[in-house]
Amino acid sequence: MVYINKITGLSTFVAPTEDIQTACTKDLTTVAVDVILENDTVDEAVGSESLQSLFSEWDNPVFARYPEVAVDVSSGQAESLAVKIHNILYPYRFTKEMIHSMQVLQQVDNKFIACLMSTKTEENDKAGGNLLVLVDQHAAHERVRLEQLIIDSYEKQQPQVSGRKKLLSSTVIPPLEITVTEEQRRLLWCYHKNLEDLGLEFIFPDTSDSVILVGKVPLCFVEREANELRRGRSTVTKSIVEEFIREQVELLQTTGGVQGTLPLTVQKVLASQACHGAIKFNDGLNLEESYRLIEALSWCQLPFQCAHGRPSMLPLADIDHLEQEKQIKPNLAKLRKMAQAWRLFGKAEGCDTRQSLQQSMPPCSLHEDRIINP
């Protein structure tokens, strides 16, 4: 069972009973959308958000918190997913099939692509639609690049008997020296053959019980290192490998085996690569380039999220609802009469005020005037 965090877009893994590949069987949520199984409903009886946030911040002293893993879009885990868009007036339920029929209008402000999408199931195979949506061109291209990078990260040969695919790896010379605890070293020794499927190859020197050597790492780590050095930054391979090892040790401690899911550390590295090479804001796209981008997005497993879990598109207006609403034009002649009446009322009120002041003057003032001027 996999849950995606509403804020970060990262996912939490609930361990299965056996060492099998985990499938998406429950609600996946992001900030603006709910990704759910087709023909399924969101359970409204789930606890309040305040209770969920309290539980997420609670440090359980007895049971370790389940580690986070990524959804492996290359293995069909995201098949048959739909998206529920939260809207105050009109809730929408999107499916990946709807994107195939999206009609591209044009680029907007060099940032978004305006499209028409049909929310009616009987018209999903027709181009165009009733809903005007804005597609974030950076988020869309980032999602396309991420899913392609995930596919390219695995070896092209058929999956092994266990059903797990093998990540491409690269040899590190000299091997990386990583400091671990005795328990971590024991776990890594017991599962080092399984961890080779994740691109890790360990050497366990007899000279020390707190040090291991890493001779191979996933290929994407080496590519990330090359990109960082090209930009004049410091090396990052060792810190990424240390994070990767901690992640796998947590999984081994909580689940008792290596899981057949894309490691979270690998996904972070691939997401960074997808972001740096994606189309940016203020990049101009003509109609043909916009159409190709939307077409590529329609074939993605999770087209409604960018590589970091943010929404890739936003509903702007429903044309059908706009046609139903009556547009009342202001009566300018009536407004002029009202304004004139208010001005006259203000003048009349001022005259009445002066008269009332004169009438309210005390009569003794007149008698005093006679005495002074006989």
Short mmCIF file of C-alpha atoms in Angstrom, two decimals:
data_model
loop_
_atom_site.label_atom_id
_atom_site.label_comp_id
_atom_site.label_asym_id
_atom_site.label_seq_id
_atom_site.Cartn_x
_atom_site.Cartn_y
_atom_site.Cartn_z
CA MET A 1 0.00 0.00 0.00
CA VAL A 2 1.42 3.42 -1.00
CA TYR A 3 0.30 6.88 0.15
CA ILE A 4 1.57 10.18 -1.29
CA ASN A 5 2.13 13.09 1.09
CA LYS A 6 -0.16 16.10 0.46
CA ILE A 7 2.61 18.66 0.90
CA THR A 8 5.80 17.10 -0.45
CA GLY A 9 4.42 14.68 -3.01
CA LEU A 10 6.51 11.91 -1.51
CA SER A 11 4.98 8.55 -0.66
CA THR A 12 4.78 6.29 2.36
CA PHE A 13 5.04 2.53 2.08
CA VAL A 14 3.05 0.05 4.17
CA ALA A 15 4.84 -3.29 4.18
CA PRO A 16 3.17 -6.28 2.48
CA THR A 17 3.09 -9.70 4.08
CA GLU A 18 5.48 -11.15 1.53
CA ASP A 19 8.42 -9.95 -0.48
CA ILE A 20 6.36 -8.92 -3.47
CA GLN A 21 6.14 -5.84 -5.61
CA THR A 22 3.85 -3.28 -4.09
CA ALA A 23 0.89 -2.02 -6.10
CA CYS A 24 -1.08 1.20 -5.64
CA THR A 25 -4.28 0.07 -3.93
CA LYS A 26 -5.34 3.14 -1.99
CA ASP A 27 -5.85 6.86 -2.24
CA LEU A 28 -2.89 8.86 -3.54
CA THR A 29 -3.23 12.54 -2.72
CA THR A 30 -1.51 15.76 -3.64
CA VAL A 31 -2.14 19.38 -2.77
CA ALA A 32 -4.75 20.08 -5.47
CA VAL A 33 -5.83 16.65 -6.68
CA ASP A 34 -6.84 13.25 -5.40
CA VAL A 35 -5.46 10.37 -7.45
CA ILE A 36 -7.75 7.39 -6.99
CA LEU A 37 -8.44 4.05 -8.59
CA GLU A 38 -10.99 4.11 -11.41
CA ASN A 39 -14.54 3.24 -10.35
CA ASP A 40 -13.45 3.75 -6.75
CA THR A 41 -14.54 6.36 -4.24
CA VAL A 42 -12.62 8.34 -1.69
CA ASP A 43 -13.37 7.20 1.83
CA GLU A 44 -14.96 10.17 3.59
CA ALA A 45 -14.78 8.45 6.95
CA VAL A 46 -11.06 8.99 7.20
CA GLY A 47 -9.96 10.98 10.27
CA SER A 48 -9.64 14.71 10.17
CA GLU A 49 -6.56 16.41 8.79
CA SER A 50 -5.63 17.67 12.23
CA LEU A 51 -5.50 14.10 13.53
CA GLN A 52 -3.45 13.01 10.52
CA SER A 53 -0.97 15.83 11.00
CA LEU A 54 -0.69 14.98 14.70
CA PHE A 55 0.04 11.36 13.86
CA SER A 56 2.63 12.32 11.23
CA GLU A 57 4.53 14.40 13.81
CA TRP A 58 4.35 11.75 16.54
CA ASP A 59 7.58 9.94 17.27
CA ASN A 60 6.42 6.44 18.18
CA PRO A 61 8.81 5.06 20.84
CA VAL A 62 7.83 1.42 20.15
CA PHE A 63 7.24 0.96 16.43
CA ALA A 64 9.42 2.51 13.78
CA ARG A 65 7.67 4.70 11.24
CA TYR A 66 7.25 3.11 7.84
CA PRO A 67 9.84 4.45 5.40
CA GLU A 68 8.89 6.36 2.29
CA VAL A 69 9.24 4.81 -1.16
CA ALA A 70 8.48 6.00 -4.66
CA VAL A 71 5.76 4.82 -7.00
CA ASP A 72 7.39 2.85 -9.82
CA VAL A 73 5.58 4.15 -12.90
CA SER A 74 7.61 1.85 -15.16
CA SER A 75 6.02 -1.28 -13.67
CA GLY A 76 2.35 -0.39 -14.16
CA GLN A 77 1.72 0.60 -10.54
CA ALA A 78 -0.14 3.71 -11.70
CA GLU A 79 -2.48 1.96 -14.14
CA SER A 80 -6.22 2.67 -13.97
CA LEU A 81 -5.78 5.80 -11.89
CA ALA A 82 -8.18 8.73 -11.98
CA VAL A 83 -7.91 12.22 -10.52
CA LYS A 84 -10.55 14.12 -8.57
CA ILE A 85 -10.10 17.89 -8.87
CA HIS A 86 -11.37 19.81 -5.84
CA ASN A 87 -13.63 22.68 -6.84
CA ILE A 88 -16.08 24.52 -4.60
CA LEU A 89 -18.90 24.63 -7.16
CA TYR A 90 -18.24 21.79 -9.58
CA PRO A 91 -16.04 18.79 -8.67
CA TYR A 92 -14.33 17.12 -11.62
CA ARG A 93 -13.10 13.58 -12.03
CA PHE A 94 -10.27 13.30 -14.55
CA THR A 95 -8.88 10.17 -16.13
CA LYS A 96 -5.82 9.69 -18.29
CA GLU A 97 -8.07 8.93 -21.26
CA MET A 98 -9.37 12.51 -21.16
CA ILE A 99 -5.91 13.88 -21.96
CA HIS A 100 -5.82 11.92 -25.24
CA SER A 101 -8.74 14.01 -26.51
CA MET A 102 -7.48 17.38 -25.27
CA GLN A 103 -7.57 20.13 -27.89
CA VAL A 104 -4.55 22.42 -27.74
CA LEU A 105 -5.50 26.09 -28.20
CA GLN A 106 -2.27 28.05 -27.74
CA GLN A 107 0.50 28.98 -25.32
CA VAL A 108 -0.38 31.58 -22.69
CA ASP A 109 2.20 34.05 -21.32
CA ASN A 110 5.05 31.68 -22.28
CA LYS A 111 4.19 29.63 -19.18
CA PHE A 112 1.02 27.64 -19.78
CA ILE A 113 -0.73 25.80 -22.57
CA ALA A 114 -4.46 26.46 -22.87
CA CYS A 115 -6.45 23.35 -23.77
CA LEU A 116 -10.04 22.17 -23.98
CA MET A 117 -10.89 18.91 -22.21
CA SER A 118 -14.15 16.99 -22.11
CA THR A 119 -15.37 15.90 -18.68
CA LYS A 120 -18.22 13.90 -20.25
CA THR A 121 -17.38 10.20 -20.51
CA GLU A 122 -19.39 9.75 -23.72
CA GLU A 123 -17.28 12.42 -25.46
CA ASN A 124 -13.81 11.40 -24.29
CA ASP A 125 -12.89 10.12 -27.75
CA LYS A 126 -13.74 13.46 -29.39
CA ALA A 127 -11.30 16.32 -29.71
CA GLY A 128 -12.09 19.41 -27.70
CA GLY A 129 -14.48 19.57 -24.77
CA ASN A 130 -16.30 21.74 -22.30
CA LEU A 131 -13.55 22.44 -19.74
CA LEU A 132 -10.85 25.05 -20.28
CA VAL A 133 -7.63 23.97 -18.54
CA LEU A 134 -4.17 25.48 -18.23
CA VAL A 135 -1.26 23.06 -18.43
CA ASP A 136 1.96 24.08 -16.68
CA GLN A 137 4.52 23.58 -19.47
CA HIS A 138 7.43 23.07 -17.04
CA ALA A 139 5.54 20.58 -14.85
CA ALA A 140 4.25 18.69 -17.89
CA HIS A 141 7.67 18.33 -19.52
CA GLU A 142 9.20 17.48 -16.16
CA ARG A 143 6.74 14.58 -15.77
CA VAL A 144 7.46 13.34 -19.30
CA ARG A 145 11.20 13.44 -18.70
CA LEU A 146 10.96 11.76 -15.29
CA GLU A 147 9.03 8.75 -16.54
CA GLN A 148 11.43 8.33 -19.45
CA LEU A 149 14.43 8.59 -17.11
CA ILE A 150 12.91 5.94 -14.84
CA ILE A 151 12.47 3.57 -17.78
CA ASP A 152 16.03 4.23 -18.97
CA SER A 153 17.42 3.57 -15.47
CA TYR A 154 16.62 -0.15 -15.66
CA GLU A 155 18.40 -2.82 -17.65
CA LYS A 156 16.65 -3.74 -20.88
CA GLN A 157 16.73 -7.47 -20.21
CA GLN A 158 13.67 -9.31 -18.93
CA PRO A 159 12.90 -9.13 -15.19
CA GLN A 160 14.36 -11.84 -12.99
CA VAL A 161 12.46 -14.80 -11.56
CA SER A 162 11.62 -12.72 -8.47
CA GLY A 163 9.86 -10.20 -10.73
CA ARG A 164 12.25 -7.37 -9.84
CA LYS A 165 14.01 -5.36 -12.50
CA LYS A 166 17.66 -4.42 -12.14
CA LEU A 167 18.89 -0.85 -12.03
CA LEU A 168 21.81 0.09 -14.23
CA SER A 169 24.99 0.52 -12.21
CA SER A 170 28.42 2.07 -12.65
CA THR A 171 31.75 1.11 -11.09
CA VAL A 172 33.30 3.59 -8.65
CA ILE A 173 37.11 3.79 -8.56
CA PRO A 174 38.32 3.89 -5.88
CA PRO A 175 35.41 2.36 -3.91
CA LEU A 176 33.55 4.65 -1.55
CA GLU A 177 34.29 4.12 2.14
CA ILE A 178 31.07 4.31 4.17
CA THR A 179 30.87 4.16 7.96
CA VAL A 180 28.06 1.97 9.33
CA THR A 181 27.01 0.44 12.62
CA GLU A 182 27.45 -3.24 13.41
CA GLU A 183 23.73 -3.92 12.90
CA GLN A 184 23.69 -2.08 9.58
CA ARG A 185 26.72 -4.01 8.40
CA ARG A 186 25.03 -7.30 9.34
CA LEU A 187 21.86 -6.43 7.42
CA LEU A 188 23.79 -5.30 4.37
CA TRP A 189 25.83 -8.51 4.45
CA CYS A 190 22.69 -10.67 4.61
CA TYR A 191 21.00 -8.90 1.71
CA HIS A 192 23.94 -7.76 -0.40
CA LYS A 193 22.94 -10.05 -3.28
CA ASN A 194 19.43 -8.58 -3.36
CA LEU A 195 20.80 -5.07 -3.16
CA GLU A 196 22.74 -5.67 -6.38
CA ASP A 197 19.38 -5.36 -8.17
CA LEU A 198 19.34 -1.75 -6.93
CA GLY A 199 22.77 -1.03 -8.40
CA LEU A 200 24.74 -1.42 -5.15
CA GLU A 201 27.79 -3.65 -4.82
CA PHE A 202 29.43 -3.94 -1.40
CA ILE A 203 32.86 -5.04 -0.23
CA PHE A 204 33.15 -6.02 3.44
CA PRO A 205 36.76 -5.61 4.61
CA ASP A 206 37.92 -7.78 7.52
CA THR A 207 39.99 -5.00 8.98
CA SER A 208 37.03 -3.08 10.40
CA ASP A 209 33.49 -3.90 11.53
CA SER A 210 32.28 -0.33 11.07
CA VAL A 211 33.34 0.28 7.46
CA ILE A 212 32.05 -1.03 4.14
CA LEU A 213 33.25 -0.29 0.63
CA VAL A 214 30.84 0.49 -2.19
CA GLY A 215 32.22 -0.60 -5.54
CA LYS A 216 29.13 0.02 -7.70
CA VAL A 217 26.34 2.59 -7.47
CA PRO A 218 23.27 3.32 -9.63
CA LEU A 219 24.21 4.94 -12.92
CA CYS A 220 22.05 8.00 -12.25
CA PHE A 221 24.23 8.83 -9.20
CA VAL A 222 27.30 9.07 -11.43
CA GLU A 223 25.41 11.23 -13.93
CA ARG A 224 24.33 13.54 -11.11
CA GLU A 225 27.95 13.78 -9.96
CA ALA A 226 29.07 14.73 -13.47
CA ASN A 227 26.42 17.45 -13.69
CA GLU A 228 27.43 18.91 -10.33
CA LEU A 229 31.13 18.97 -11.24
CA ARG A 230 30.29 20.55 -14.59
CA ARG A 231 28.63 23.40 -12.71
CA GLY A 232 31.70 23.85 -10.51
CA ARG A 233 30.10 22.37 -7.40
CA SER A 234 31.48 19.89 -4.88
CA THR A 235 31.12 16.12 -5.14
CA VAL A 236 27.79 14.61 -4.06
CA THR A 237 28.12 10.89 -4.77
CA LYS A 238 29.15 9.85 -1.27
CA SER A 239 26.36 11.78 0.47
CA ILE A 240 23.76 10.34 -1.93
CA VAL A 241 25.07 6.79 -1.41
CA GLU A 242 24.97 7.23 2.37
CA GLU A 243 21.34 8.39 2.13
CA PHE A 244 20.57 5.44 -0.17
CA ILE A 245 22.08 2.97 2.29
CA ARG A 246 20.14 4.47 5.21
CA GLU A 247 16.94 4.17 3.22
CA GLN A 248 17.55 0.51 2.42
CA VAL A 249 18.54 -0.30 6.00
CA GLU A 250 15.26 1.23 7.23
CA LEU A 251 13.34 -0.88 4.73
CA LEU A 252 15.17 -4.02 5.79
CA GLN A 253 14.49 -3.29 9.45
CA THR A 254 10.77 -2.63 8.97
CA THR A 255 9.85 -5.06 6.19
CA GLY A 256 12.46 -7.82 6.51
CA GLY A 257 13.35 -7.82 2.84
CA VAL A 258 14.23 -5.81 -0.27
CA GLN A 259 11.09 -4.43 -1.91
CA GLY A 260 10.43 -4.33 -5.62
CA THR A 261 9.75 -0.60 -5.76
CA LEU A 262 11.75 2.30 -7.10
CA PRO A 263 14.00 3.55 -4.26
CA LEU A 264 13.10 7.01 -3.06
CA THR A 265 16.70 8.21 -3.26
CA VAL A 266 16.88 7.15 -6.90
CA GLN A 267 13.63 8.95 -7.67
CA LYS A 268 14.92 12.16 -6.07
CA VAL A 269 18.03 12.08 -8.24
CA LEU A 270 15.99 11.38 -11.38
CA ALA A 271 13.49 14.12 -10.46
CA SER A 272 16.34 16.60 -10.19
CA GLN A 273 17.62 15.58 -13.62
CA ALA A 274 14.12 15.83 -15.07
CA CYS A 275 13.69 19.33 -13.63
CA HIS A 276 17.00 20.73 -14.89
CA GLY A 277 16.42 19.53 -18.44
CA ALA A 278 12.72 20.44 -18.71
CA ILE A 279 11.11 23.34 -20.53
CA LYS A 280 11.22 26.46 -18.37
CA PHE A 281 8.86 29.39 -17.92
CA ASN A 282 9.33 32.08 -20.61
CA ASP A 283 10.32 29.42 -23.16
CA GLY A 284 8.22 30.11 -26.22
CA LEU A 285 6.39 27.17 -27.81
CA ASN A 286 4.59 27.18 -31.12
CA LEU A 287 1.37 25.28 -31.70
CA GLU A 288 3.13 22.15 -32.97
CA GLU A 289 5.53 22.01 -30.02
CA SER A 290 2.65 22.51 -27.59
CA TYR A 291 0.71 19.70 -29.25
CA ARG A 292 3.67 17.30 -29.03
CA LEU A 293 4.15 18.11 -25.34
CA ILE A 294 0.48 17.42 -24.53
CA GLU A 295 0.59 14.22 -26.56
CA ALA A 296 3.67 13.02 -24.65
CA LEU A 297 1.98 13.92 -21.37
CA SER A 298 -1.08 11.88 -22.29
CA TRP A 299 1.04 8.70 -22.39
CA CYS A 300 2.48 9.21 -18.91
CA GLN A 301 1.42 7.02 -16.00
CA LEU A 302 0.90 10.01 -13.68
CA PRO A 303 0.18 12.91 -16.07
CA PHE A 304 -1.46 15.11 -13.43
CA GLN A 305 1.69 15.53 -11.29
CA CYS A 306 5.12 16.92 -11.95
CA ALA A 307 8.26 15.11 -10.83
CA HIS A 308 7.91 16.60 -7.33
CA GLY A 309 4.20 15.88 -6.91
CA ARG A 310 2.78 19.30 -7.78
CA PRO A 311 -0.25 19.59 -10.12
CA SER A 312 0.59 19.83 -13.82
CA MET A 313 -2.74 21.31 -14.89
CA LEU A 314 -5.52 23.46 -13.48
CA PRO A 315 -9.20 23.74 -14.55
CA LEU A 316 -9.99 27.34 -15.41
CA ALA A 317 -13.61 27.53 -16.59
CA ASP A 318 -16.44 25.23 -17.67
CA ILE A 319 -17.92 26.54 -20.90
CA ASP A 320 -21.24 24.82 -20.26
CA HIS A 321 -21.61 26.55 -16.90
CA LEU A 322 -20.68 29.92 -18.39
CA GLU A 323 -23.43 29.58 -20.98
CA GLN A 324 -25.99 28.79 -18.29
CA GLU A 325 -25.21 31.87 -16.24
CA LYS A 326 -27.19 35.05 -17.06
CA GLN A 327 -25.05 38.12 -17.53
CA ILE A 328 -27.00 41.11 -16.15
CA LYS A 329 -25.94 44.39 -17.78
CA PRO A 330 -26.04 47.53 -15.62
CA ASN A 331 -28.88 50.05 -16.30
CA LEU A 332 -26.86 53.22 -16.84
CA ALA A 333 -29.91 55.50 -17.09
CA LYS A 334 -31.22 54.26 -13.76
CA LEU A 335 -27.81 54.71 -12.16
CA ARG A 336 -27.68 58.35 -13.40
CA LYS A 337 -31.11 59.08 -11.88
CA MET A 338 -30.05 57.51 -8.59
CA ALA A 339 -26.86 59.59 -8.52
CA GLN A 340 -28.80 62.79 -9.28
CA ALA A 341 -31.32 61.96 -6.54
CA TRP A 342 -28.54 61.45 -4.02
CA ARG A 343 -27.00 64.83 -4.92
CA LEU A 344 -30.36 66.60 -4.58
CA PHE A 345 -31.00 64.83 -1.31
CA GLY A 346 -27.63 66.00 -0.02
CA LYS A 347 -28.39 69.65 -0.96
CA ALA A 348 -31.86 69.49 0.59
CA GLU A 349 -30.44 67.98 3.74
CA GLY A 350 -27.89 70.82 3.96
CA CYS A 351 -30.62 73.49 3.67
CA ASP A 352 -32.72 71.80 6.32
CA THR A 353 -29.74 71.75 8.61
CA ARG A 354 -29.15 75.52 8.30
CA GLN A 355 -32.79 76.29 8.92
CA SER A 356 -32.92 74.10 12.00
CA LEU A 357 -29.85 75.84 13.39
CA GLN A 358 -31.40 79.27 12.94
CA GLN A 359 -34.64 78.20 14.58
CA SER A 360 -32.80 76.70 17.52
CA MET A 361 -31.09 80.00 18.45
CA PRO A 362 -32.25 81.24 21.96
CA PRO A 363 -34.62 84.30 22.01
CA CYS A 364 -32.51 86.11 24.62
CA SER A 365 -30.01 87.03 21.97
CA LEU A 366 -32.58 89.31 20.31
CA HIS A 367 -33.39 91.07 23.66
CA GLU A 368 -29.71 91.66 24.30
CA ASP A 369 -29.37 93.16 20.83
CA ARG A 370 -32.12 95.71 21.66
CA ILE A 371 -30.42 96.70 24.88
CA ILE A 372 -27.10 97.29 23.21
CA ASN A 373 -28.61 99.14 20.26
CA PRO A 374 -31.68 101.09 21.65
#
